[in-house]
Every structure is written in C-alpha cells, then in structure tokens.
PDB file of C-alpha atoms and ligand atoms in Angstrom:
ATOM      1  CA  MET Y   1       5.322 -24.765  -8.152  1.00 57.00           C
ATOM      2  CA  SER Y   2       7.914 -22.188  -7.576  1.00 75.00           C
ATOM      3  CA  GLU Y   3       7.986 -20.216  -4.164  1.00 87.00           C
ATOM      4  CA  PRO Y   4       6.569 -17.165  -5.088  1.00 95.00           C
ATOM      5  CA  VAL Y   5       9.188 -14.043  -4.323  1.00 97.00           C
ATOM      6  CA  LEU Y   6       7.040 -11.937  -1.967  1.00 98.00           C
ATOM      7  CA  SER Y   7       3.880 -12.840  -0.110  1.00 97.00           C
ATOM      8  CA  GLY Y   8       1.674 -11.429   2.868  1.00 97.00           C
ATOM      9  CA  ARG Y   9      -0.655 -13.873   4.960  1.00 97.00           C
ATOM     10  CA  GLY Y  10      -3.005 -12.514   6.870  1.00 98.00           C
ATOM     11  CA  LEU Y  11      -2.051  -8.838   6.517  1.00 98.00           C
ATOM     12  CA  VAL Y  12      -4.136  -6.386   9.142  1.00 98.00           C
ATOM     13  CA  LYS Y  13      -3.245  -2.514   9.702  1.00 98.00           C
ATOM     14  CA  ARG Y  14      -4.888  -0.341  11.873  1.00 98.00           C
ATOM     15  CA  PHE Y  15      -4.657   3.178  12.154  1.00 98.00           C
ATOM     16  CA  GLY Y  16      -6.458   4.117  15.329  1.00 97.00           C
ATOM     17  CA  VAL Y  17     -10.238   3.282  14.730  1.00 96.00           C
ATOM     18  CA  THR Y  18      -9.731   2.521  11.135  1.00 97.00           C
ATOM     19  CA  VAL Y  19      -8.979  -1.030   9.325  1.00 98.00           C
ATOM     20  CA  ALA Y  20      -7.068  -0.088   6.819  1.00 98.00           C
ATOM     21  CA  LEU Y  21      -5.749  -3.609   5.761  1.00 98.00           C
ATOM     22  CA  ASP Y  22      -8.286  -6.588   7.626  1.00 97.00           C
ATOM     23  CA  GLY Y  23      -6.553  -9.587   6.473  1.00 97.00           C
ATOM     24  CA  VAL Y  24      -4.861  -9.525   2.877  1.00 97.00           C
ATOM     25  CA  ASP Y  25      -3.164 -12.767   1.168  1.00 97.00           C
ATOM     26  CA  LEU Y  26      -0.952 -12.239  -1.775  1.00 96.00           C
ATOM     27  CA  ALA Y  27       2.141 -14.161  -3.237  1.00 97.00           C
ATOM     28  CA  VAL Y  28       3.735 -12.873  -5.902  1.00 97.00           C
ATOM     29  CA  ASP Y  29       5.844 -14.643  -8.571  1.00 96.00           C
ATOM     30  CA  ARG Y  30       9.286 -13.988 -10.126  1.00 95.00           C
ATOM     31  CA  ALA Y  31       8.933 -11.461 -12.865  1.00 95.00           C
ATOM     32  CA  GLU Y  32       5.509 -11.101 -12.415  1.00 96.00           C
ATOM     33  CA  ALA Y  33       3.365  -7.818 -12.330  1.00 97.00           C
ATOM     34  CA  VAL Y  34       0.849  -7.312 -10.497  1.00 97.00           C
ATOM     35  CA  ALA Y  35      -1.425  -4.189 -10.489  1.00 96.00           C
ATOM     36  CA  ILE Y  36      -2.859  -2.903  -7.404  1.00 97.00           C
ATOM     37  CA  MET Y  37      -6.093  -1.087  -8.271  1.00 96.00           C
ATOM     38  CA  GLY Y  38      -9.362   0.476  -5.845  1.00 96.00           C
ATOM     39  CA  PRO Y  39     -11.181   3.465  -4.454  1.00 95.00           C
ATOM     40  CA  SER Y  40      -9.423   6.127  -2.722  1.00 93.00           C
ATOM     41  CA  GLY Y  41      -8.808   5.392   0.641  1.00 95.00           C
ATOM     42  CA  SER Y  42      -8.892   1.240   0.280  1.00 97.00           C
ATOM     43  CA  GLY Y  43      -5.624   0.563   1.537  1.00 97.00           C
ATOM     44  CA  LYS Y  44      -3.653   0.256  -1.758  1.00 97.00           C
ATOM     45  CA  SER Y  45      -0.593   2.430  -0.285  1.00 95.00           C
ATOM     46  CA  THR Y  46      -0.919   0.781   3.046  1.00 97.00           C
ATOM     47  CA  LEU Y  47      -0.709  -2.662   1.639  1.00 98.00           C
ATOM     48  CA  LEU Y  48       2.222  -1.571  -0.191  1.00 97.00           C
ATOM     49  CA  HIS Y  49       3.881  -0.510   2.348  1.00 96.00           C
ATOM     50  CA  CYS Y  50       3.695  -3.341   4.171  1.00 97.00           C
ATOM     51  CA  LEU Y  51       4.758  -6.157   2.031  1.00 97.00           C
ATOM     52  CA  ALA Y  52       8.246  -3.353   1.299  1.00 95.00           C
ATOM     53  CA  GLY Y  53       8.716  -3.439   5.154  1.00 93.00           C
ATOM     54  CA  ILE Y  54       8.138   0.340   5.650  1.00 92.00           C
ATOM     55  CA  LEU Y  55       5.100  -0.221   7.762  1.00 94.00           C
ATOM     56  CA  PRO Y  56       5.143  -3.403  10.471  1.00 95.00           C
ATOM     57  CA  PRO Y  57       1.646  -4.883   9.743  1.00 97.00           C
ATOM     58  CA  ASP Y  58      -0.518  -6.025  12.904  1.00 98.00           C
ATOM     59  CA  ALA Y  59      -1.031  -8.734  12.073  1.00 98.00           C
ATOM     60  CA  GLY Y  60       0.073 -11.323   9.298  1.00 98.00           C
ATOM     61  CA  GLU Y  61       3.652 -12.227   7.945  1.00 98.00           C
ATOM     62  CA  VAL Y  62       5.270 -10.972   4.843  1.00 97.00           C
ATOM     63  CA  HIS Y  63       7.830 -13.451   3.693  1.00 97.00           C
ATOM     64  CA  LEU Y  64      10.830 -12.429   0.837  1.00 96.00           C
ATOM     65  CA  LEU Y  65      12.265 -15.260  -1.006  1.00 94.00           C
ATOM     66  CA  GLY Y  66      11.304 -17.562   2.135  1.00 91.00           C
ATOM     67  CA  GLN Y  67      12.365 -15.745   4.329  1.00 94.00           C
ATOM     68  CA  ARG Y  68      10.068 -13.439   7.065  1.00 96.00           C
ATOM     69  CA  ILE Y  69      10.914 -10.012   7.013  1.00 96.00           C
ATOM     70  CA  ASP Y  70       8.181  -8.124   8.899  1.00 95.00           C
ATOM     71  CA  THR Y  71       9.740  -8.969  12.218  1.00 95.00           C
ATOM     72  CA  LEU Y  72      13.117  -7.951  11.209  1.00 95.00           C
ATOM     73  CA  GLY Y  73      14.553  -4.836  13.128  1.00 94.00           C
ATOM     74  CA  GLU Y  74      14.512  -1.479  11.204  1.00 92.00           C
ATOM     75  CA  ARG Y  75      17.602  -1.441  10.589  1.00 92.00           C
ATOM     76  CA  ARG Y  76      17.595  -4.759   8.730  1.00 93.00           C
ATOM     77  CA  ARG Y  77      14.585  -3.932   6.695  1.00 92.00           C
ATOM     78  CA  SER Y  78      16.345  -0.928   5.922  1.00 90.00           C
ATOM     79  CA  ALA Y  79      19.076  -2.479   4.227  1.00 90.00           C
ATOM     80  CA  LEU Y  80      16.698  -5.152   2.708  1.00 90.00           C
ATOM     81  CA  ARG Y  81      15.053  -2.238   1.094  1.00 91.00           C
ATOM     82  CA  ARG Y  82      17.673  -1.181  -0.064  1.00 88.00           C
ATOM     83  CA  SER Y  83      19.522  -4.137  -1.820  1.00 90.00           C
ATOM     84  CA  ARG Y  84      16.228  -5.823  -2.637  1.00 94.00           C
ATOM     85  CA  PHE Y  85      13.803  -3.665  -3.083  1.00 95.00           C
ATOM     86  CA  GLY Y  86      13.098  -0.944  -5.936  1.00 94.00           C
ATOM     87  CA  PHE Y  87      10.564   1.926  -5.548  1.00 93.00           C
ATOM     88  CA  VAL Y  88       8.765   4.400  -8.400  1.00 91.00           C
ATOM     89  CA  PHE Y  89       6.679   6.415  -6.465  1.00 84.00           C
ATOM     90  CA  GLN Y  90       5.206  10.003  -7.304  1.00 74.00           C
ATOM     91  CA  PHE Y  91       7.180  13.080  -6.446  1.00 63.00           C
ATOM     92  CA  GLY Y  92      10.116  14.208  -4.380  1.00 60.00           C
ATOM     93  CA  GLN Y  93      12.232  11.305  -5.122  1.00 81.00           C
ATOM     94  CA  LEU Y  94      15.318  12.352  -6.881  1.00 92.00           C
ATOM     95  CA  LEU Y  95      18.018  14.386  -5.175  1.00 94.00           C
ATOM     96  CA  PRO Y  96      17.259  18.245  -6.429  1.00 93.00           C
ATOM     97  CA  GLU Y  97      21.243  19.088  -5.777  1.00 95.00           C
ATOM     98  CA  LEU Y  98      22.864  15.571  -7.500  1.00 96.00           C
ATOM     99  CA  PRO Y  99      23.113  15.133 -11.217  1.00 97.00           C
ATOM    100  CA  ALA Y 100      20.687  12.535 -12.950  1.00 97.00           C
ATOM    101  CA  VAL Y 101      23.552   9.631 -12.883  1.00 98.00           C
ATOM    102  CA  GLU Y 102      24.782  10.136  -9.398  1.00 97.00           C
ATOM    103  CA  ASN Y 103      20.463   9.826  -8.433  1.00 97.00           C
ATOM    104  CA  VAL Y 104      21.143   6.592 -10.066  1.00 96.00           C
ATOM    105  CA  ALA Y 105      24.373   5.866  -8.367  1.00 97.00           C
ATOM    106  CA  LEU Y 106      23.528   6.341  -5.073  1.00 94.00           C
ATOM    107  CA  PRO Y 107      21.383   3.143  -3.874  1.00 91.00           C
ATOM    108  CA  LEU Y 108      24.727   1.252  -5.110  1.00 93.00           C
ATOM    109  CA  MET Y 109      26.583   3.831  -3.234  1.00 94.00           C
ATOM    110  CA  LEU Y 110      24.231   3.394  -0.100  1.00 90.00           C
ATOM    111  CA  GLY Y 111      25.183  -0.131  -0.582  1.00 88.00           C
ATOM    112  CA  GLY Y 112      28.717   0.036  -0.292  1.00 92.00           C
ATOM    113  CA  THR Y 113      29.431   0.044  -3.880  1.00 95.00           C
ATOM    114  CA  SER Y 114      32.709   2.420  -4.867  1.00 97.00           C
ATOM    115  CA  ARG Y 115      31.570   6.011  -6.246  1.00 96.00           C
ATOM    116  CA  ARG Y 116      33.345   5.015  -9.883  1.00 97.00           C
ATOM    117  CA  GLU Y 117      31.823   1.374 -10.232  1.00 97.00           C
ATOM    118  CA  ALA Y 118      28.197   2.669  -9.526  1.00 97.00           C
ATOM    119  CA  GLU Y 119      28.279   5.461 -11.836  1.00 97.00           C
ATOM    120  CA  GLN Y 120      29.166   3.413 -14.454  1.00 97.00           C
ATOM    121  CA  ALA Y 121      26.647   0.919 -13.563  1.00 96.00           C
ATOM    122  CA  ALA Y 122      24.146   3.802 -13.575  1.00 97.00           C
ATOM    123  CA  ARG Y 123      25.253   4.982 -16.938  1.00 97.00           C
ATOM    124  CA  SER Y 124      24.218   1.946 -18.438  1.00 96.00           C
ATOM    125  CA  TRP Y 125      20.852   2.535 -17.955  1.00 95.00           C
ATOM    126  CA  PHE Y 126      20.077   5.754 -19.505  1.00 96.00           C
ATOM    127  CA  ARG Y 127      20.340   4.572 -23.177  1.00 94.00           C
ATOM    128  CA  PRO Y 128      17.997   1.477 -22.993  1.00 91.00           C
ATOM    129  CA  LEU Y 129      15.656   3.781 -20.675  1.00 92.00           C
ATOM    130  CA  GLY Y 130      15.898   6.478 -23.538  1.00 92.00           C
ATOM    131  CA  LEU Y 131      17.785   9.049 -20.961  1.00 95.00           C
ATOM    132  CA  ASP Y 132      20.957   9.279 -23.360  1.00 96.00           C
ATOM    133  CA  GLY Y 133      22.695  12.689 -22.820  1.00 97.00           C
ATOM    134  CA  LEU Y 134      20.916  13.591 -19.888  1.00 98.00           C
ATOM    135  CA  GLU Y 135      22.954  12.041 -17.370  1.00 98.00           C
ATOM    136  CA  ARG Y 136      24.811  15.491 -15.675  1.00 98.00           C
ATOM    137  CA  ARG Y 137      21.262  16.827 -16.029  1.00 97.00           C
ATOM    138  CA  ARG Y 138      19.653  18.071 -12.294  1.00 97.00           C
ATOM    139  CA  PRO Y 139      16.111  16.630 -11.879  1.00 95.00           C
ATOM    140  CA  GLY Y 140      14.892  20.485 -11.943  1.00 94.00           C
ATOM    141  CA  GLU Y 141      16.436  20.666 -15.604  1.00 96.00           C
ATOM    142  CA  LEU Y 142      14.303  17.116 -16.517  1.00 95.00           C
ATOM    143  CA  SER Y 143      10.830  16.818 -18.229  1.00 92.00           C
ATOM    144  CA  GLY Y 144       8.544  15.037 -15.579  1.00 89.00           C
ATOM    145  CA  GLY Y 145       8.488  11.991 -17.729  1.00 90.00           C
ATOM    146  CA  GLN Y 146      12.190  12.104 -18.031  1.00 93.00           C
ATOM    147  CA  ALA Y 147      12.879  12.391 -14.418  1.00 93.00           C
ATOM    148  CA  GLN Y 148      10.283   9.251 -13.703  1.00 91.00           C
ATOM    149  CA  ARG Y 149      12.187   7.629 -16.080  1.00 93.00           C
ATOM    150  CA  VAL Y 150      15.555   8.704 -14.040  1.00 95.00           C
ATOM    151  CA  ALA Y 151      13.609   6.909 -10.956  1.00 94.00           C
ATOM    152  CA  ILE Y 152      12.638   3.927 -12.528  1.00 94.00           C
ATOM    153  CA  ALA Y 153      16.657   3.624 -13.425  1.00 95.00           C
ATOM    154  CA  ARG Y 154      17.309   4.030  -9.848  1.00 95.00           C
ATOM    155  CA  ALA Y 155      14.574   1.480  -8.713  1.00 95.00           C
ATOM    156  CA  LEU Y 156      16.390  -1.298 -10.974  1.00 95.00           C
ATOM    157  CA  VAL Y 157      19.804  -0.124 -10.852  1.00 95.00           C
ATOM    158  CA  PRO Y 158      20.583  -2.408  -7.836  1.00 93.00           C
ATOM    159  CA  ARG Y 159      18.932  -5.213  -9.589  1.00 94.00           C
ATOM    160  CA  PRO Y 160      15.984  -5.700  -6.522  1.00 96.00           C
ATOM    161  CA  ALA Y 161      13.479  -8.917  -6.701  1.00 97.00           C
ATOM    162  CA  VAL Y 162      10.673  -6.783  -6.417  1.00 98.00           C
ATOM    163  CA  VAL Y 163       9.860  -3.434  -7.586  1.00 97.00           C
ATOM    164  CA  PHE Y 164       7.224  -1.142  -5.834  1.00 96.00           C
ATOM    165  CA  ALA Y 165       5.485   1.768  -7.795  1.00 95.00           C
ATOM    166  CA  ASP Y 166       2.744   3.938  -5.948  1.00 92.00           C
ATOM    167  CA  GLU Y 167       0.787   5.687  -8.664  1.00 81.00           C
ATOM    168  CA  PRO Y 168       3.911   6.570 -10.231  1.00 72.00           C
ATOM    169  CA  THR Y 169       2.628   8.713 -12.604  1.00 73.00           C
ATOM    170  CA  GLY Y 170      -0.192  10.355 -11.802  1.00 71.00           C
ATOM    171  CA  ALA Y 171       1.218  14.073 -12.015  1.00 74.00           C
ATOM    172  CA  LEU Y 172       2.415  13.079 -16.032  1.00 80.00           C
ATOM    173  CA  ASP Y 173      -0.107  14.248 -18.961  1.00 85.00           C
ATOM    174  CA  GLN Y 174      -1.845  10.874 -20.222  1.00 85.00           C
ATOM    175  CA  ALA Y 175       0.424   9.724 -23.058  1.00 87.00           C
ATOM    176  CA  THR Y 176       3.905  10.690 -21.082  1.00 86.00           C
ATOM    177  CA  GLY Y 177       2.395   8.676 -17.977  1.00 85.00           C
ATOM    178  CA  HIS Y 178       1.674   5.576 -20.493  1.00 88.00           C
ATOM    179  CA  ASP Y 179       5.149   5.983 -22.109  1.00 88.00           C
ATOM    180  CA  THR Y 180       6.692   5.264 -18.605  1.00 88.00           C
ATOM    181  CA  MET Y 181       4.571   2.880 -17.377  1.00 89.00           C
ATOM    182  CA  ARG Y 182       4.943   1.062 -20.417  1.00 91.00           C
ATOM    183  CA  LEU Y 183       8.775   1.011 -19.795  1.00 91.00           C
ATOM    184  CA  LEU Y 184       8.479   0.553 -16.092  1.00 93.00           C
ATOM    185  CA  VAL Y 185       6.278  -2.808 -17.176  1.00 94.00           C
ATOM    186  CA  ASP Y 186       8.708  -4.002 -19.534  1.00 94.00           C
ATOM    187  CA  ALA Y 187      12.117  -2.978 -17.773  1.00 93.00           C
ATOM    188  CA  THR Y 188      11.213  -4.881 -14.559  1.00 95.00           C
ATOM    189  CA  LYS Y 189      10.089  -7.610 -16.369  1.00 94.00           C
ATOM    190  CA  HIS Y 190      13.233  -7.478 -18.746  1.00 93.00           C
ATOM    191  CA  ASN Y 191      15.535  -8.056 -15.599  1.00 93.00           C
ATOM    192  CA  GLY Y 192      13.758 -10.134 -14.034  1.00 95.00           C
ATOM    193  CA  ALA Y 193      12.593  -8.287 -11.348  1.00 97.00           C
ATOM    194  CA  SER Y 194       8.716  -8.414 -10.032  1.00 98.00           C
ATOM    195  CA  LEU Y 195       6.533  -5.811 -10.367  1.00 98.00           C
ATOM    196  CA  VAL Y 196       3.883  -4.325  -7.409  1.00 97.00           C
ATOM    197  CA  VAL Y 197       2.148  -1.311  -9.075  1.00 96.00           C
ATOM    198  CA  VAL Y 198      -0.732   0.764  -7.878  1.00 95.00           C
ATOM    199  CA  THR Y 199      -2.650   2.281 -10.000  1.00 92.00           C
ATOM    200  CA  HIS Y 200      -5.975   3.948 -11.330  1.00 89.00           C
ATOM    201  CA  ASP Y 201      -5.631   3.232 -14.900  1.00 88.00           C
ATOM    202  CA  PRO Y 202      -6.995   0.568 -16.399  1.00 91.00           C
ATOM    203  CA  ALA Y 203      -4.255   0.385 -19.811  1.00 89.00           C
ATOM    204  CA  VAL Y 204      -1.803   0.262 -17.263  1.00 88.00           C
ATOM    205  CA  ALA Y 205      -3.328  -2.973 -15.082  1.00 92.00           C
ATOM    206  CA  ALA Y 206      -3.839  -4.248 -18.680  1.00 92.00           C
ATOM    207  CA  TRP Y 207      -0.643  -4.799 -19.113  1.00 92.00           C
ATOM    208  CA  CYS Y 208       0.417  -6.535 -16.122  1.00 95.00           C
ATOM    209  CA  ASP Y 209       0.048  -9.996 -15.423  1.00 96.00           C
ATOM    210  CA  ARG Y 210      -2.615 -10.088 -12.732  1.00 96.00           C
ATOM    211  CA  VAL Y 211      -4.984  -7.046 -11.491  1.00 96.00           C
ATOM    212  CA  LEU Y 212      -6.241  -7.143  -7.934  1.00 97.00           C
ATOM    213  CA  GLU Y 213      -8.904  -5.101  -6.787  1.00 97.00           C
ATOM    214  CA  VAL Y 214      -8.477  -3.765  -2.936  1.00 97.00           C
ATOM    215  CA  ARG Y 215     -11.716  -2.410  -1.162  1.00 97.00           C
ATOM    216  CA  ASP Y 216     -12.496  -1.988   2.017  1.00 97.00           C
ATOM    217  CA  GLY Y 217      -8.593  -3.193   3.123  1.00 98.00           C
ATOM    218  CA  ARG Y 218      -9.508  -6.471   1.888  1.00 97.00           C
ATOM    219  CA  ILE Y 219      -8.405  -8.311  -2.102  1.00 97.00           C
ATOM    220  CA  GLN Y 220     -11.836  -8.318  -4.238  1.00 93.00           C
ATOM    221  CA  HIS Y 221     -11.756 -11.694  -5.541  1.00 74.00           C
ATOM    222  CA  PRO Y 222     -13.370 -11.735  -9.197  1.00 61.00           C
ATOM    223  CA  MET Y 223     -15.227 -14.847  -8.601  1.00 49.00           C
ATOM    224  CA  ARG Y 224     -16.912 -13.479  -5.600  1.00 45.00           C
ATOM    225  CA  ARG Y 225     -17.591 -10.437  -6.799  1.00 43.00           C
ATOM    226  CA  THR Y 226     -21.291  -9.187  -5.244  1.00 47.00           C
ATOM    227  CA  ALA Y 227     -22.231  -5.463  -6.980  1.00 45.00           C
TER     228      ALA Y 227
HETATM  229  N1  ATP Z   1      -0.264   7.296   8.612  1.00 90.92           N
HETATM  230  C1  ATP Z   1      -1.808   7.085   8.606  1.00 90.92           C
HETATM  231  N2  ATP Z   1      -2.588   7.176   9.619  1.00 90.92           N
HETATM  232  C2  ATP Z   1      -3.798   7.153  10.194  1.00 90.92           C
HETATM  233  N3  ATP Z   1      -4.736   6.878   8.931  1.00 90.92           N
HETATM  234  C3  ATP Z   1      -4.123   6.146   7.695  1.00 90.92           C
HETATM  235  C4  ATP Z   1      -2.649   6.566   7.807  1.00 90.92           C
HETATM  236  N4  ATP Z   1      -2.612   6.042   6.383  1.00 90.92           N
HETATM  237  C5  ATP Z   1      -3.792   5.326   5.853  1.00 90.92           C
HETATM  238  N5  ATP Z   1      -4.627   5.778   6.566  1.00 90.92           N
HETATM  239  C6  ATP Z   1      -5.783   5.469   6.589  1.00 90.92           C
HETATM  240  O1  ATP Z   1      -5.699   3.873   6.264  1.00 90.92           O
HETATM  241  C7  ATP Z   1      -6.936   3.869   4.880  1.00 90.92           C
HETATM  242  C8  ATP Z   1      -6.272   3.501   3.652  1.00 90.92           C
HETATM  243  O2  ATP Z   1      -5.331   4.350   2.995  1.00 90.92           O
HETATM  244  P1  ATP Z   1      -4.212   4.024   1.957  1.00 90.92           P
HETATM  245  O3  ATP Z   1      -3.622   5.320   1.996  1.00 90.92           O
HETATM  246  O4  ATP Z   1      -3.653   2.507   2.252  1.00 90.92           O
HETATM  247  O5  ATP Z   1      -5.494   4.492   1.080  1.00 90.92           O
HETATM  248  P2  ATP Z   1      -5.201   3.723  -1.025  1.00 90.92           P
HETATM  249  O6  ATP Z   1      -6.010   3.398  -0.931  1.00 90.92           O
HETATM  250  O7  ATP Z   1      -3.919   3.779  -1.114  1.00 90.92           O
HETATM  251  O8  ATP Z   1      -5.755   5.474  -1.057  1.00 90.92           O
HETATM  252  P3  ATP Z   1      -5.379   6.425  -2.314  1.00 90.92           P
HETATM  253  O9  ATP Z   1      -6.154   5.982  -3.747  1.00 90.92           O
HETATM  254  O10 ATP Z   1      -6.156   7.493  -1.936  1.00 90.92           O
HETATM  255  O11 ATP Z   1      -3.922   6.941  -2.777  1.00 90.92           O
HETATM  256  C9  ATP Z   1      -7.423   5.147   4.935  1.00 90.92           C
HETATM  257  O12 ATP Z   1      -8.816   5.021   5.398  1.00 90.92           O
HETATM  258  C10 ATP Z   1      -6.779   6.610   5.253  1.00 90.92           C
HETATM  259  O13 ATP Z   1      -6.889   7.263   6.064  1.00 90.92           O
HETATM  260 MG1   MG Z   2      -2.465   5.747  -2.056  1.00 90.92          MG
END
C-alpha cells in the first residue's frame, strides 16, 4: 500500500477545560476527497486546523508525505502551508483591493515566483473554473459563487498536495453552493490533490470518496456506532 499523503495520529487538542479533539487518527490518500461531518462544536474545524499546521496539537502527530510537521516552528509551518496546502474557507479570504487574477497569483508570488509568471499561471485557471473575462474584477464586483471559484483557483494554483475547505459554501444559496462544491471536488481530484472538506451537506459528502463523522472530538466508526 502506498503511504498516505497526510496523516494524523492520536490528535488531542484542548482549549482550557474543553477537549476539542480527543484522540483522532486519520489518513488521507493521494487525490482522495474526505468529507468531515458532525454536529456544531464537535471538533471539525479544530481537526482541520491541526492537520493543516495552523494549530499545534497538545498530543499526537501530523505527517505530510512522510515528514512530521506538527513539531516544526511557526516559520516552517507557514512556508509549508503556502507551498503544500491550499485553503478554501467561508469568508473574507480574498483581498478586496486586488483584482481576481492578482488574488489568485498571490500565493505564487509569496513563494518567490515573478509577478509575470504568477499572473500567467493564475490566468490559466479562469476558463476551467468558468471565470473567463472576470480576471480584472475586484472581489466586491463578483457574485458569491464567482468569488468562491476565485478562492478555489487561489487554493489550487500552487499545485498543493492537500486542499482544506471548511464549510466553504455556507454563505451561498443551495444550487450555487452545490455547483461550487462539485467544482472543488472535481478540480482538486483532477489536479492530483487530496481534499479534506468540512460540510453539513450530505450531497457534498456523497461526492467525496469517504465521509468521517466527528462527535465529541472523536471520529465515529460506522461499525461501532451505538445510536
Ligand atoms: N480558540 C478556541 N478557544 C476556546 N475554545 C475553542 C476554540 N476553538 C474551538 N473551541 C471549542 O472547541 C470545540 C470544538 O470547536 P470546533 O470549532 O472545532 O467545532 P466545529 O465542529 O467546527 O463546529 P461548527 O460546526 O459549529 O463549526 C467547541 O467546544 C469550541 O467551543
Ligand atoms: Mg467549524
């Protein structure tokens, strides 16, 4: 069996007396799409943040492509997030003063690519994501669905190993949300990236390869479900 792209082992995260993660084990394969579901407050976002190196776990380990990443310093974790991970979150992720194409080019430029090359790479994402002609629009001049597609382009442009998405369509109407999620699942897979997506929507979960249910900071194994 090939090694998983991303794995978490025995992840524990506490906030004061709250145990947000209570020993989570998880492995994500290459180009696999994993949906994380579960009630509000069950630990889904905390799990995503620990896996993505945003939040250090109190116990346990996170490995990316065979390398342990949870013990790296903040500088190296942030470089890793920029080069190996893509993020699609719900709100406020595009810089309002920059045209769409510059928003998409930004992660590459932060990684040292020249502006010209970065914008060229950024432009190539607009047509496949149905954004043709919107390159110079600012986020405030885009619909919610278009802005989320720009965010998807921005997450994919550095060719990340893993894309993390946390309820990325919560602010959209259902039809637009579904179209956007379908695009996210298909585009990450098409690019050989793995996807870890938190969603409350069973339709979205159904498009993923696997659905994990988080309850009280633990992953519920369907075979052992008691309720
Ligand atoms: N920064 C924080 N400080 C204190 N408590 C926190 C913090 N972040 C999360 N928590 C707590 O940890 C638990 C898990 O929170 P988390 O955000 O992971 O839930 P979630 O499953 O993403 O919920 P939702 O579906 O509402 O987004 C909750 O009890 C929450 O109140
Ligand atoms: Mg959450």
